[in-house]
Amino acid sequence: MADTRLRVWVSQPLFGDIVGRLREHFDVVETARVGKHSPQDIAHALAGCDGALVTLNDPIGAAEVANAPRLRAIANVGVGYNNLDVSALTAAGVVVTNTPDVLTETTADFGFALMMAAARRITEAERWLRDGQWRQWSFETLLGSDLHGATLGILGMGRIGQGIARRASGFRMRVRYHNRSRLPADVERDCRAEYVDLDTLLSSADHLVLVLPYSPAVHHLIDATALAKMKPTATLTNIARGGIVDEDALAEALASGRLAAAGLDVYEGEPAVNPRLLALRNVVLTPHIASGSLATRRAMVTLAVDNLIAALGHGPDAGRPPTPVNADALAARDAKTGLKRGA
């Protein structure tokens, strides 16, 4: 009898014991090595598949799914999904899922740590010491800026932004935020946060943290004009997406002393990093690891696997993936194909 099992593609090596759960329901095609696939490779991989488990390394849009008539679901391992053209995938009847919540606290931890490292010049100090520059103690060596009692600005007050705000209370920081919409009063009280307009946020923050989702509307939102509104003693921390910041403008502000320091975990052309940033001493650079604890990364893959199994009509949540981005796409596709779900 012909094999009627659905086929799924796993685009990057992940945790084998977790991904192995897919084999209970599907034929699984796994990628052996971490890498960035070409659009042609992605299109070829998806052509004969019903679902895919992908990461931020894998951009997928209309061209990549044009010859994938069976494709019904893409589970993205990450809370952000700007690697996916959700509108094009929805039009193609492909449900998209992501992995929010499970990485909130870990990412907030890292964002606060990155902000502290930039403010207190920690990585700069370590390089200076390792290079043999510390020959005697000096009262004015590597003076940084305080966090305690300072004003923290948070641009993007979702789950992660709120997590950072809660951590700030232990440092007695004044928290201000700007968001697309103001938070309910009880959430503001819990976060001890004050809503302000964007210009006020930029001009008043001693430490500004970016945690907003990327979209074309916020591309280079932090540009030369925005940076000019910030205090020259301020720091900027970005754990959102690289395209939100004009990196050349940021490099110029850091090099000229217009901005004191920055901490960056994301980059517009990653994994390539703007060489002007690499040359600066007053920027802390990390390789997109804000969610990178073992427990959290395992939780992310677990949720992505749960999403894919459910989106393809299997398991206890058949037809109801836990965290859909475009839930209407699955219903539309099933209505069109007459799919009957089953465990």
Coordinates of C-alpha atoms in Angstrom, one line a residue:
M1 CA 0.0 0.0 0.0
A2 CA 1.3 3.5 -0.9
D3 CA 2.8 5.5 2.0
T4 CA 0.4 8.3 2.8
R5 CA 2.5 9.9 5.5
L6 CA 3.1 13.6 5.2
R7 CA 6.6 14.9 4.6
V8 CA 8.3 17.7 6.5
W9 CA 11.6 19.5 6.1
V10 CA 13.8 20.5 9.0
S11 CA 16.0 23.3 7.6
Q12 CA 18.8 23.3 10.3
P13 CA 20.2 20.8 12.8
L14 CA 18.3 21.2 16.0
F15 CA 17.9 19.0 19.1
G16 CA 17.6 15.5 17.7
D17 CA 15.6 14.1 20.6
I18 CA 13.0 16.8 20.2
V19 CA 12.9 16.9 16.4
G20 CA 12.6 13.1 16.5
R21 CA 9.0 13.5 17.7
L22 CA 8.1 14.5 14.2
R23 CA 8.9 11.0 13.0
E24 CA 6.0 9.6 14.9
H25 CA 3.7 11.3 12.4
F26 CA 5.7 12.3 9.3
D27 CA 8.5 11.4 7.0
V28 CA 11.3 13.8 8.0
V29 CA 14.0 15.3 5.8
E30 CA 16.7 16.8 8.0
T31 CA 19.5 19.1 7.1
A32 CA 22.8 17.8 8.3
R33 CA 24.7 21.1 8.8
V34 CA 24.0 24.6 9.9
G35 CA 24.0 27.0 7.0
K36 CA 22.2 29.6 5.0
H37 CA 20.3 28.1 2.1
S38 CA 19.9 29.8 -1.2
P39 CA 16.4 30.7 -2.4
Q40 CA 16.7 27.9 -5.0
D41 CA 17.7 25.4 -2.3
I42 CA 14.7 26.3 -0.1
A43 CA 12.3 26.1 -3.0
H44 CA 13.7 22.7 -3.9
A45 CA 13.4 21.5 -0.3
L46 CA 9.8 22.7 0.0
A47 CA 8.6 21.4 -3.3
G48 CA 7.6 18.0 -2.1
C49 CA 6.8 18.8 1.5
D50 CA 3.7 19.3 3.5
G51 CA 5.4 21.2 6.3
A52 CA 8.7 22.7 7.4
L53 CA 10.5 23.6 10.6
V54 CA 12.7 26.6 9.9
T55 CA 14.9 29.2 11.7
L56 CA 15.8 32.8 11.1
N57 CA 18.4 31.6 8.6
D58 CA 15.7 30.7 6.2
P59 CA 13.9 33.5 4.2
I60 CA 10.7 32.2 2.7
G61 CA 8.2 34.0 0.5
A62 CA 6.1 33.6 -2.6
A63 CA 9.0 32.5 -4.9
E64 CA 10.1 29.7 -2.4
V65 CA 6.6 28.2 -2.2
A66 CA 5.5 28.8 -5.8
N67 CA 6.2 25.1 -6.6
A68 CA 5.1 23.6 -3.3
P69 CA 1.4 22.8 -3.8
R70 CA 1.4 20.4 -0.8
L71 CA 2.9 22.9 1.7
R72 CA 0.4 23.7 4.5
A73 CA 2.5 24.8 7.5
I74 CA 5.8 26.5 8.4
A75 CA 6.9 26.4 12.1
N76 CA 9.5 29.1 12.7
V77 CA 11.9 28.6 15.7
G78 CA 11.9 32.1 17.0
V79 CA 9.5 34.8 18.3
G80 CA 10.3 37.0 15.4
Y81 CA 9.4 35.9 11.9
N82 CA 10.6 38.7 9.6
N83 CA 12.4 35.9 7.6
L84 CA 8.9 34.9 6.4
D85 CA 6.6 36.8 4.1
V86 CA 3.5 36.1 6.0
S87 CA 1.2 37.8 3.5
A88 CA 2.5 35.7 0.7
L89 CA 2.3 32.5 2.7
T90 CA -1.2 33.3 3.8
A91 CA -2.2 33.8 0.2
A92 CA -0.7 30.4 -0.5
G93 CA -2.7 28.9 2.3
V94 CA 0.4 28.2 4.5
V95 CA 0.0 28.6 8.2
V96 CA 2.9 30.2 10.0
T97 CA 3.7 29.7 13.7
N98 CA 6.3 31.2 16.0
T99 CA 7.7 30.6 19.5
P100 CA 6.7 33.4 21.8
D101 CA 6.6 33.4 25.6
V102 CA 9.1 30.5 26.2
L103 CA 12.0 32.9 25.5
T104 CA 10.7 36.0 27.3
E105 CA 12.6 35.8 30.6
T106 CA 15.9 34.5 29.1
T107 CA 15.9 37.3 26.5
A108 CA 15.0 39.9 29.1
D109 CA 18.0 38.6 31.2
F110 CA 20.3 39.0 28.3
G111 CA 19.0 42.4 27.3
F112 CA 19.6 43.8 30.8
A113 CA 23.1 42.2 30.9
L114 CA 24.0 43.7 27.5
M115 CA 22.9 47.1 28.6
M116 CA 25.0 46.8 31.8
A117 CA 28.0 45.6 29.8
A118 CA 27.7 48.7 27.5
A119 CA 27.2 51.1 30.4
R120 CA 30.0 49.9 32.5
R121 CA 32.4 49.2 29.6
I122 CA 32.9 45.6 30.6
T123 CA 34.0 44.1 27.3
E124 CA 36.2 47.1 26.6
A125 CA 37.8 46.7 30.0
E126 CA 38.5 43.1 29.5
R127 CA 40.1 43.7 26.1
W128 CA 42.3 46.4 27.6
L129 CA 43.4 44.1 30.4
R130 CA 44.1 41.2 28.1
D131 CA 46.1 43.4 25.9
G132 CA 48.5 44.1 28.8
Q133 CA 47.4 47.8 29.2
W134 CA 46.7 47.5 33.0
R135 CA 50.1 48.6 34.5
Q136 CA 48.8 50.4 37.6
W137 CA 45.5 51.2 39.2
S138 CA 44.1 54.7 38.2
F139 CA 41.2 56.6 39.7
E140 CA 39.9 57.6 36.3
T141 CA 40.4 54.3 34.4
L142 CA 37.5 53.2 32.2
L143 CA 34.8 55.3 33.9
G144 CA 31.3 54.1 32.8
S145 CA 27.8 55.2 33.6
D146 CA 25.5 54.0 36.4
L147 CA 22.3 52.1 36.0
H148 CA 20.9 52.5 39.5
G149 CA 18.7 55.5 39.7
A150 CA 19.0 56.2 35.9
T151 CA 16.2 56.5 33.4
L152 CA 15.6 53.4 31.4
G153 CA 13.8 53.9 28.1
I154 CA 12.1 50.9 26.5
L155 CA 11.0 51.1 22.9
G156 CA 8.6 48.2 22.3
M157 CA 6.8 47.2 25.5
G158 CA 5.7 43.6 24.7
R159 CA 6.5 40.6 26.9
I160 CA 10.3 41.1 26.7
G161 CA 10.1 44.8 27.2
Q162 CA 8.0 44.3 30.3
G163 CA 10.5 41.7 31.6
I164 CA 13.3 44.2 31.3
A165 CA 11.1 46.9 33.1
R166 CA 10.5 44.5 36.0
R167 CA 14.3 43.9 36.3
A168 CA 14.9 47.6 36.4
S169 CA 12.9 48.0 39.6
G170 CA 15.7 46.2 41.5
F171 CA 18.1 49.0 40.3
R172 CA 15.6 51.8 41.3
M173 CA 15.5 52.9 37.7
R174 CA 12.9 55.3 36.4
V175 CA 11.2 53.4 33.5
R176 CA 9.7 55.1 30.5
Y177 CA 8.4 53.4 27.4
H178 CA 6.9 54.0 24.0
N179 CA 4.7 51.5 22.2
R180 CA 2.3 51.3 19.3
S181 CA -0.4 51.4 21.9
R182 CA -0.4 52.3 25.6
L183 CA -0.4 49.4 28.1
P184 CA -3.4 48.9 30.5
A185 CA -3.0 50.7 33.8
D186 CA -2.5 47.6 35.8
V187 CA 0.4 46.5 33.5
E188 CA 2.0 49.9 33.8
R189 CA 1.8 49.7 37.6
D190 CA 3.3 46.2 37.6
C191 CA 6.2 47.4 35.5
R192 CA 6.4 50.7 37.2
A193 CA 6.6 52.3 33.8
E194 CA 5.5 55.6 32.4
Y195 CA 4.2 55.9 28.8
V196 CA 5.8 58.8 26.8
D197 CA 6.0 59.8 23.1
L198 CA 9.0 58.7 21.1
D199 CA 10.8 62.0 21.2
T200 CA 10.5 62.2 24.9
L201 CA 11.7 58.7 25.2
L202 CA 14.8 59.4 23.1
S203 CA 15.7 62.7 24.8
S204 CA 15.2 61.5 28.4
A205 CA 16.6 58.0 28.5
D206 CA 20.0 57.4 30.0
H207 CA 19.8 53.8 28.7
L208 CA 17.5 53.0 25.7
V209 CA 16.6 49.4 24.9
L210 CA 15.0 48.3 21.6
V211 CA 12.6 45.4 21.9
L212 CA 10.1 46.2 19.1
P213 CA 9.2 43.8 16.3
Y214 CA 10.7 44.6 12.9
S215 CA 8.5 45.7 10.0
P216 CA 9.2 48.0 7.0
A217 CA 7.5 50.8 9.0
V218 CA 10.3 50.8 11.6
H219 CA 13.2 50.3 9.2
H220 CA 16.0 52.6 10.3
L221 CA 13.7 54.1 12.9
I222 CA 16.8 54.8 14.9
D223 CA 18.7 56.9 12.4
A224 CA 20.9 60.0 12.6
T225 CA 18.0 62.2 13.5
A226 CA 16.8 60.0 16.3
L227 CA 20.3 59.5 17.7
A228 CA 20.8 63.3 17.7
K229 CA 17.9 63.5 20.1
M230 CA 19.6 61.3 22.7
K231 CA 21.9 62.4 25.5
P232 CA 25.6 62.1 24.6
T233 CA 26.0 60.2 27.8
A234 CA 23.3 57.7 26.9
T235 CA 23.6 54.0 25.8
L236 CA 21.6 52.2 23.2
T237 CA 20.9 48.4 23.4
N238 CA 19.3 46.5 20.5
I239 CA 18.0 43.0 21.1
A240 CA 15.1 43.4 18.5
R241 CA 16.2 43.3 14.9
G242 CA 19.2 44.9 13.1
G243 CA 17.2 46.7 10.5
I244 CA 15.6 49.0 13.1
V245 CA 18.9 50.8 13.5
D246 CA 20.8 52.7 10.8
E247 CA 24.2 51.1 11.6
D248 CA 26.3 53.7 9.8
A249 CA 24.5 56.5 11.7
L250 CA 25.1 54.6 15.0
A251 CA 28.8 54.1 14.2
E252 CA 29.2 57.8 13.5
A253 CA 27.5 58.7 16.7
L254 CA 29.7 56.3 18.7
A255 CA 32.9 57.4 17.0
S256 CA 32.2 61.1 17.4
G257 CA 31.2 60.9 21.1
R258 CA 27.6 61.8 20.2
L259 CA 26.6 58.6 22.0
A260 CA 28.5 57.0 24.9
A261 CA 28.1 53.3 24.1
A262 CA 25.9 50.6 22.5
G263 CA 25.2 47.0 23.0
L264 CA 24.1 45.0 19.9
D265 CA 22.9 41.4 19.6
V266 CA 21.3 41.9 16.1
Y267 CA 22.6 43.3 12.8
E268 CA 21.0 44.4 9.6
G269 CA 23.2 42.1 7.4
E270 CA 23.9 39.3 10.0
P271 CA 25.9 37.3 10.2
A272 CA 28.0 40.0 8.6
V273 CA 28.6 42.9 11.0
N274 CA 29.2 46.5 9.8
P275 CA 33.0 46.9 9.8
R276 CA 32.6 50.4 11.3
L277 CA 31.1 48.9 14.4
L278 CA 33.8 46.2 14.6
A279 CA 36.4 49.0 14.8
L280 CA 34.9 50.8 17.7
R281 CA 35.8 50.2 21.4
N282 CA 32.6 51.5 22.9
V283 CA 30.2 49.0 21.4
V284 CA 29.5 45.5 22.9
L285 CA 28.8 43.0 20.1
T286 CA 27.2 39.6 20.5
P287 CA 26.1 37.1 17.9
H288 CA 22.3 37.0 18.2
I289 CA 22.3 35.0 21.4
A290 CA 19.7 36.8 23.5
S291 CA 17.6 33.6 23.8
G292 CA 20.6 31.4 24.0
S293 CA 20.3 29.4 27.2
L294 CA 20.1 25.6 26.7
A295 CA 16.8 25.3 28.5
T296 CA 15.2 28.1 26.5
R297 CA 16.4 26.9 23.1
R298 CA 15.1 23.5 23.9
A299 CA 11.8 25.0 24.8
M300 CA 11.7 26.9 21.6
V301 CA 12.2 23.8 19.5
T302 CA 9.7 21.9 21.5
L303 CA 7.0 24.6 20.9
A304 CA 7.9 24.7 17.2
V305 CA 7.5 20.9 16.9
D306 CA 4.2 21.0 18.7
N307 CA 3.1 23.7 16.3
L308 CA 4.0 21.8 13.2
I309 CA 2.4 18.5 14.4
A310 CA -0.8 20.3 15.3
A311 CA -0.9 22.5 12.1
L312 CA -0.6 19.3 10.0
G313 CA -3.6 17.8 11.8
H314 CA -1.9 15.4 14.3
G315 CA -1.5 15.0 18.0
P316 CA -3.7 16.2 20.9
D317 CA -4.0 19.7 19.4
A318 CA -4.7 18.7 15.9
G319 CA -5.8 21.6 13.9
R320 CA -5.0 24.1 16.7
P321 CA -1.3 25.0 16.7
P322 CA -0.5 26.6 20.0
T323 CA 1.0 29.8 18.7
P324 CA -0.2 30.6 15.1
V325 CA 0.8 33.9 13.4
N326 CA -1.9 33.6 10.7
A327 CA -4.4 31.1 12.0
D328 CA -6.9 31.9 9.2
A329 CA -4.6 30.5 6.6
L330 CA -5.0 26.9 7.8
A331 CA -8.7 27.0 7.9
A332 CA -8.8 28.4 4.4
R333 CA -6.4 25.8 3.1
D334 CA -8.3 22.9 4.7
A335 CA -11.6 24.2 3.3
K336 CA -10.1 24.3 -0.2
T337 CA -8.5 20.9 -0.1
G338 CA -11.2 19.1 2.0
L339 CA -8.6 17.9 4.5
K340 CA -10.0 15.9 7.4
R341 CA -7.9 16.2 10.5
G342 CA -7.0 13.2 12.5
A343 CA -4.7 12.2 15.3

